[in-house]
Amino acid sequence: MTTDFSLLKKLFCIHSKSGREGKIRKFIWNWIKQNVPGAKIVCDKPGNLYVTKGKSETYPCIVAHMDQVQERHSKDFIAYEAEDIIIGFSPKRKEQQGLGADDKVGLWIGLMCLQKYDCLKLAFFVEEEVGCRGSDKADMDFFNDCRFVIEPDRREHEDLITQIGWTSLCSDDFLKDIGYKKFGYKETDGMMTDIETLKDNGLAVSCINLSCGYYKPHTDQEFVYKPAVSNCLAFVEHIIETCIKVYPHVDDTAYLERHNYYDTVYDDLYSEIYDLLTNNPSMSFGEVEAMFKDWYGSDKINKGDLENNYELAREDILFWQEQENKKTTKVLTK
């Protein structure tokens, strides 16, 4: 059956910079009211949305975030679909622009499942891209009757995230039951995202983060590969239909080790990497990783934490360089 991506393209056309999620939140609210009229929607003070459909002792749960990194969309921005690819494009400027597929693909998967299943919970968070601020203030009671939590918020097509930093996310029982290999997924470690924050705040069931078909996230060259998106949706549907029991998972030891690691090894990883890249902008991630392993020992360095902070530092340096270039250009043209 051919997947209908019309709703996904509508989501792409709503720009939702971190801290400015009002338009997309309103769109999602109205869409649910029109298309899933029996669903209960709650918006908390930070702006997170919580959706419950049906009455059940336990629920499958999908989470995603409403914000995106890209600073702008042109007024004529369109989500252009060509065969198996979707890109963002400005016809007037004749340039590609970022879709915000990280994580509007996750929002779309959640909404598709909300239409399809009688009992489901969704949580859509604000400000994930600037430190998971929305999920850090989440109503944790909302998850008390959840069987498991799925977050489609990972680039490309095959990653199944079961650990982030020192935080283990799910049980062996859950991994066995979801049958992920049939959908082409493989276990790997990930970077900071909402489910890690939920775990740190006491989420006591298994959760995973899934590749969901977007590529080159956080850039204007971002694109979506539709077969990978469809495969992720099919995998999520399979989990919902197959995993009908609760999958408990608590990893207090990992939580304590993770925080002890930050306290005793180095307090501000981002600042150290930022300083390195400021002095040597051409440093690759591999070079940074090798330097930190030399400084602190390979057993003390987590690749996911390093990679996340490396990307953040590099993006911030480029941003401030662009601002300085704009100032210089204004002075020269006066």
Short mmCIF file of C-alpha atoms in Angstrom, two decimals:
data_model
loop_
_atom_site.label_atom_id
_atom_site.label_comp_id
_atom_site.label_asym_id
_atom_site.label_seq_id
_atom_site.Cartn_x
_atom_site.Cartn_y
_atom_site.Cartn_z
CA MET A 1 0.00 0.00 0.00
CA THR A 2 1.32 3.46 -0.93
CA THR A 3 1.99 5.75 2.02
CA ASP A 4 0.29 9.16 1.93
CA PHE A 5 2.87 11.84 2.82
CA SER A 6 0.56 14.87 2.45
CA LEU A 7 0.33 15.47 6.21
CA LEU A 8 4.10 15.14 6.57
CA LYS A 9 4.64 17.82 3.91
CA LYS A 10 2.22 20.13 5.75
CA LEU A 11 4.25 19.68 8.93
CA PHE A 12 7.44 20.50 7.03
CA CYS A 13 5.93 23.79 5.84
CA ILE A 14 5.36 25.01 9.42
CA HIS A 15 8.59 26.54 10.66
CA SER A 16 9.09 25.78 14.36
CA LYS A 17 12.37 27.13 15.69
CA SER A 18 13.11 26.12 19.30
CA GLY A 19 11.07 28.31 21.63
CA ARG A 20 8.67 29.23 18.81
CA GLU A 21 6.59 26.08 18.50
CA GLY A 22 3.22 27.84 18.76
CA LYS A 23 2.16 27.42 15.12
CA ILE A 24 2.94 23.74 14.88
CA ARG A 25 1.41 23.05 18.29
CA LYS A 26 -1.82 24.75 17.16
CA PHE A 27 -1.78 22.83 13.87
CA ILE A 28 -1.34 19.47 15.65
CA TRP A 29 -4.07 20.34 18.18
CA ASN A 30 -6.57 21.23 15.44
CA TRP A 31 -5.61 18.25 13.28
CA ILE A 32 -6.25 15.83 16.15
CA LYS A 33 -9.58 17.48 17.01
CA GLN A 34 -10.70 17.14 13.38
CA ASN A 35 -9.33 13.69 12.60
CA VAL A 36 -9.29 11.88 15.97
CA PRO A 37 -12.18 13.57 17.80
CA GLY A 38 -12.21 11.13 20.73
CA ALA A 39 -8.63 11.84 21.75
CA LYS A 40 -7.88 13.86 24.89
CA ILE A 41 -5.24 16.60 24.47
CA VAL A 42 -3.48 18.44 27.29
CA CYS A 43 -0.91 21.24 26.98
CA ASP A 44 1.32 21.90 29.99
CA LYS A 45 2.96 25.18 31.03
CA PRO A 46 6.20 24.65 29.03
CA GLY A 47 4.09 23.97 25.90
CA ASN A 48 4.40 20.16 25.66
CA LEU A 49 1.40 18.27 24.25
CA TYR A 50 0.06 15.06 25.82
CA VAL A 51 -2.47 13.00 23.87
CA THR A 52 -4.46 9.99 25.09
CA LYS A 53 -6.77 7.96 22.87
CA GLY A 54 -9.03 5.21 24.20
CA LYS A 55 -9.46 3.66 27.63
CA SER A 56 -7.03 0.94 28.65
CA GLU A 57 -5.09 -0.27 31.67
CA THR A 58 -1.87 0.20 29.70
CA TYR A 59 -0.89 2.10 26.54
CA PRO A 60 1.79 2.04 23.88
CA CYS A 61 3.44 5.47 23.75
CA ILE A 62 5.22 7.48 21.06
CA VAL A 63 7.17 10.67 21.76
CA ALA A 64 8.70 13.26 19.41
CA HIS A 65 9.69 16.92 19.51
CA MET A 66 8.07 19.90 17.80
CA ASP A 67 11.09 22.19 17.39
CA GLN A 68 13.68 22.34 14.64
CA VAL A 69 17.19 23.77 14.31
CA GLN A 70 16.88 25.69 11.02
CA GLU A 71 16.71 29.46 11.60
CA ARG A 72 14.35 30.33 8.76
CA HIS A 73 11.99 29.36 5.97
CA SER A 74 11.39 31.62 2.99
CA LYS A 75 7.80 32.78 2.56
CA ASP A 76 7.50 30.64 -0.57
CA PHE A 77 8.98 27.54 1.11
CA ILE A 78 7.59 24.27 -0.21
CA ALA A 79 8.14 20.62 0.62
CA TYR A 80 9.05 19.29 -2.81
CA GLU A 81 8.43 15.60 -3.47
CA ALA A 82 10.37 13.90 -6.26
CA GLU A 83 10.03 10.12 -6.55
CA ASP A 84 11.45 8.73 -3.25
CA ILE A 85 12.83 12.03 -1.91
CA ILE A 86 11.33 15.06 -0.16
CA ILE A 87 13.35 18.27 0.18
CA GLY A 88 12.63 21.83 1.30
CA PHE A 89 12.89 24.39 -1.48
CA SER A 90 12.41 28.10 -2.14
CA PRO A 91 11.42 28.66 -5.81
CA LYS A 92 12.08 32.40 -5.60
CA ARG A 93 15.55 32.00 -4.10
CA LYS A 94 16.20 28.82 -6.10
CA GLU A 95 17.78 27.20 -3.05
CA GLN A 96 17.28 24.18 -0.86
CA GLN A 97 16.22 24.85 2.72
CA GLY A 98 16.01 22.54 5.74
CA LEU A 99 12.76 20.65 6.30
CA GLY A 100 12.90 20.31 10.06
CA ALA A 101 12.49 16.58 9.43
CA ASP A 102 14.27 16.21 12.76
CA ASP A 103 11.77 15.63 14.24
CA LYS A 104 8.67 16.31 12.17
CA VAL A 105 8.97 12.77 10.82
CA GLY A 106 8.53 11.59 14.41
CA LEU A 107 5.47 13.81 14.83
CA TRP A 108 3.97 12.38 11.64
CA ILE A 109 4.57 8.77 12.71
CA GLY A 110 2.85 9.50 16.01
CA LEU A 111 -0.17 11.07 14.31
CA MET A 112 -0.48 8.24 11.79
CA CYS A 113 -0.56 5.72 14.63
CA LEU A 114 -3.05 7.86 16.56
CA GLN A 115 -5.45 7.57 13.63
CA LYS A 116 -4.95 3.84 13.28
CA TYR A 117 -5.08 2.43 16.82
CA ASP A 118 -7.86 2.48 19.41
CA CYS A 119 -5.58 3.00 22.41
CA LEU A 120 -2.40 5.08 22.26
CA LYS A 121 -0.51 7.85 24.04
CA LEU A 122 1.58 10.59 22.44
CA ALA A 123 3.87 13.19 24.01
CA PHE A 124 5.22 15.97 21.81
CA PHE A 125 7.89 18.12 23.43
CA VAL A 126 9.22 21.65 22.93
CA GLU A 127 12.87 22.77 22.84
CA GLU A 128 14.55 19.40 22.41
CA GLU A 129 17.19 20.90 20.15
CA VAL A 130 18.40 23.31 22.84
CA GLY A 131 18.87 20.82 25.66
CA CYS A 132 15.63 18.80 25.99
CA ARG A 133 14.06 21.59 28.02
CA GLY A 134 10.51 20.47 27.36
CA SER A 135 10.98 16.83 28.31
CA ASP A 136 13.00 17.87 31.37
CA LYS A 137 9.79 19.48 32.67
CA ALA A 138 7.51 16.68 31.46
CA ASP A 139 4.58 15.40 33.49
CA MET A 140 6.07 12.03 34.42
CA ASP A 141 2.74 10.75 35.75
CA PHE A 142 1.54 10.67 32.14
CA PHE A 143 3.83 7.67 31.54
CA ASN A 144 2.76 5.62 34.58
CA ASP A 145 0.43 3.40 32.53
CA CYS A 146 2.65 3.09 29.44
CA ARG A 147 3.91 -0.33 28.27
CA PHE A 148 6.95 1.16 26.53
CA VAL A 149 7.99 4.43 24.86
CA ILE A 150 9.15 4.80 21.23
CA GLU A 151 10.86 7.91 19.91
CA PRO A 152 11.38 8.16 16.11
CA ASP A 153 14.10 10.82 16.26
CA ARG A 154 17.26 9.49 14.65
CA ARG A 155 18.86 10.18 11.30
CA GLU A 156 19.05 7.73 8.39
CA HIS A 157 17.44 4.28 8.34
CA GLU A 158 18.91 1.52 10.50
CA ASP A 159 19.80 2.69 14.01
CA LEU A 160 17.95 1.32 17.01
CA ILE A 161 19.25 3.27 20.02
CA THR A 162 19.33 1.19 23.20
CA GLN A 163 21.81 3.27 25.20
CA ILE A 164 22.68 6.97 25.43
CA GLY A 165 25.83 7.80 27.33
CA TRP A 166 25.68 5.84 30.56
CA THR A 167 21.91 5.49 30.33
CA SER A 168 20.53 2.09 29.34
CA LEU A 169 17.11 2.45 27.75
CA CYS A 170 15.40 -0.92 27.49
CA SER A 171 15.21 -4.52 28.65
CA ASP A 172 16.46 -7.60 26.82
CA ASP A 173 12.88 -8.88 26.91
CA PHE A 174 11.65 -5.88 24.95
CA LEU A 175 14.42 -6.15 22.36
CA LYS A 176 13.65 -9.82 21.85
CA ASP A 177 9.93 -9.23 21.35
CA ILE A 178 10.09 -6.31 18.88
CA GLY A 179 11.83 -8.34 16.13
CA TYR A 180 13.86 -5.38 14.91
CA LYS A 181 16.15 -7.32 12.56
CA LYS A 182 13.22 -8.09 10.25
CA PHE A 183 12.95 -4.36 9.59
CA GLY A 184 16.67 -3.87 8.94
CA TYR A 185 17.53 -2.22 12.25
CA LYS A 186 20.60 -2.80 14.39
CA GLU A 187 21.44 -1.87 17.98
CA THR A 188 23.74 1.08 18.60
CA ASP A 189 24.42 3.91 21.05
CA GLY A 190 22.90 7.33 20.55
CA MET A 191 23.12 10.98 21.52
CA MET A 192 21.08 13.24 23.79
CA THR A 193 17.37 13.26 23.08
CA ASP A 194 14.07 13.30 24.96
CA ILE A 195 13.94 9.66 26.04
CA GLU A 196 17.28 10.01 27.80
CA THR A 197 15.86 12.93 29.76
CA LEU A 198 12.71 10.96 30.57
CA LYS A 199 14.88 8.09 31.80
CA ASP A 200 16.89 10.45 33.98
CA ASN A 201 13.60 11.75 35.39
CA GLY A 202 12.47 8.26 36.39
CA LEU A 203 10.78 6.64 33.38
CA ALA A 204 10.45 3.03 34.49
CA VAL A 205 9.61 1.26 31.21
CA SER A 206 11.65 0.28 28.18
CA CYS A 207 12.19 2.93 25.52
CA ILE A 208 14.06 3.18 22.21
CA ASN A 209 14.99 5.80 19.64
CA LEU A 210 14.67 4.85 15.96
CA SER A 211 16.13 6.03 12.68
CA CYS A 212 13.16 7.37 10.77
CA GLY A 213 14.36 8.31 7.30
CA TYR A 214 15.77 11.83 7.45
CA TYR A 215 19.30 12.59 6.28
CA LYS A 216 21.74 15.50 6.81
CA PRO A 217 19.70 16.87 9.76
CA HIS A 218 20.22 20.42 11.00
CA THR A 219 21.33 21.59 7.54
CA ASP A 220 19.68 23.17 4.51
CA GLN A 221 20.64 20.03 2.59
CA GLU A 222 18.36 17.91 4.77
CA PHE A 223 16.18 15.44 2.89
CA VAL A 224 13.77 12.60 3.57
CA TYR A 225 13.91 9.19 1.94
CA LYS A 226 10.32 8.01 1.81
CA PRO A 227 10.94 4.22 1.82
CA ALA A 228 12.93 4.59 5.07
CA VAL A 229 10.13 6.66 6.63
CA SER A 230 7.56 4.04 5.60
CA ASN A 231 9.72 1.26 7.01
CA CYS A 232 10.02 3.04 10.35
CA LEU A 233 6.26 3.53 10.49
CA ALA A 234 5.73 -0.18 9.73
CA PHE A 235 8.19 -1.11 12.49
CA VAL A 236 6.45 1.12 15.04
CA GLU A 237 3.09 -0.37 14.07
CA HIS A 238 4.54 -3.85 14.47
CA ILE A 239 5.73 -3.03 18.00
CA ILE A 240 2.35 -1.57 18.97
CA GLU A 241 0.52 -4.64 17.67
CA THR A 242 2.98 -7.22 19.05
CA CYS A 243 4.08 -5.87 22.44
CA ILE A 244 0.87 -5.87 24.47
CA LYS A 245 2.41 -6.24 27.94
CA VAL A 246 4.33 -3.80 30.10
CA TYR A 247 8.12 -3.87 29.68
CA PRO A 248 9.64 -2.57 32.93
CA HIS A 249 13.15 -1.18 32.86
CA VAL A 250 15.01 0.78 35.54
CA ASP A 251 18.77 1.33 35.49
CA ASP A 252 19.65 3.23 38.66
CA THR A 253 23.28 2.10 38.57
CA ALA A 254 23.85 3.52 35.11
CA TYR A 255 22.20 6.78 36.14
CA LEU A 256 24.51 7.20 39.13
CA GLU A 257 27.59 6.22 37.13
CA ARG A 258 26.71 8.72 34.43
CA HIS A 259 26.40 11.61 36.83
CA ASN A 260 29.47 10.57 38.79
CA TYR A 261 31.33 10.48 35.46
CA TYR A 262 30.43 14.07 34.72
CA ASP A 263 31.34 15.21 38.23
CA THR A 264 34.75 13.51 38.42
CA VAL A 265 36.12 13.45 34.88
CA TYR A 266 35.27 16.84 33.39
CA ASP A 267 32.55 19.30 34.26
CA ASP A 268 32.00 21.13 30.98
CA LEU A 269 32.63 18.97 27.93
CA TYR A 270 31.03 21.47 25.58
CA SER A 271 33.31 24.32 26.68
CA GLU A 272 36.46 22.26 26.22
CA ILE A 273 35.47 21.18 22.72
CA TYR A 274 34.34 24.72 21.85
CA ASP A 275 37.78 26.06 22.84
CA LEU A 276 39.53 23.38 20.79
CA LEU A 277 37.52 24.12 17.66
CA THR A 278 37.88 27.87 18.11
CA ASN A 279 41.65 27.50 18.04
CA ASN A 280 41.63 24.83 15.33
CA PRO A 281 38.38 24.90 13.30
CA SER A 282 39.53 22.10 10.98
CA MET A 283 39.75 19.47 13.75
CA SER A 284 37.71 16.40 12.85
CA PHE A 285 35.62 14.51 15.36
CA GLY A 286 38.14 11.65 15.23
CA GLU A 287 40.94 14.01 16.23
CA VAL A 288 38.91 15.43 19.11
CA GLU A 289 37.98 11.94 20.28
CA ALA A 290 41.62 10.80 20.19
CA MET A 291 42.71 13.87 22.18
CA PHE A 292 40.10 13.33 24.91
CA LYS A 293 40.95 9.64 25.19
CA ASP A 294 44.60 10.62 25.62
CA TRP A 295 43.69 13.18 28.28
CA TYR A 296 41.18 11.18 30.31
CA GLY A 297 41.64 7.54 29.30
CA SER A 298 39.57 5.60 26.78
CA ASP A 299 37.51 3.92 29.51
CA LYS A 300 36.26 7.33 30.71
CA ILE A 301 35.17 8.72 27.34
CA ASN A 302 31.70 8.13 25.90
CA LYS A 303 31.58 8.56 22.14
CA GLY A 304 27.93 9.63 22.08
CA ASP A 305 28.52 12.48 24.54
CA LEU A 306 31.62 13.61 22.63
CA GLU A 307 29.88 13.53 19.25
CA ASN A 308 26.85 15.43 20.49
CA ASN A 309 28.92 18.22 22.06
CA TYR A 310 31.28 18.33 19.06
CA GLU A 311 28.35 18.97 16.70
CA LEU A 312 26.82 21.58 19.02
CA ALA A 313 30.12 23.43 19.41
CA ARG A 314 30.81 23.37 15.67
CA GLU A 315 27.33 24.71 14.85
CA ASP A 316 27.66 27.52 17.41
CA ILE A 317 31.09 28.55 16.11
CA LEU A 318 29.78 28.70 12.53
CA PHE A 319 26.78 30.73 13.67
CA TRP A 320 28.91 33.37 15.42
CA GLN A 321 31.30 33.49 12.48
CA GLU A 322 28.35 34.25 10.21
CA GLN A 323 27.22 37.04 12.53
CA GLU A 324 30.71 38.59 12.50
CA ASN A 325 30.86 38.33 8.70
CA LYS A 326 27.53 40.16 8.45
CA LYS A 327 28.83 42.94 10.70
CA THR A 328 31.99 43.24 8.60
CA THR A 329 29.98 43.38 5.38
CA LYS A 330 27.79 46.19 6.76
CA VAL A 331 30.85 48.23 7.74
CA LEU A 332 32.48 47.79 4.33
CA THR A 333 29.36 48.79 2.44
CA LYS A 334 28.80 52.01 4.39
#
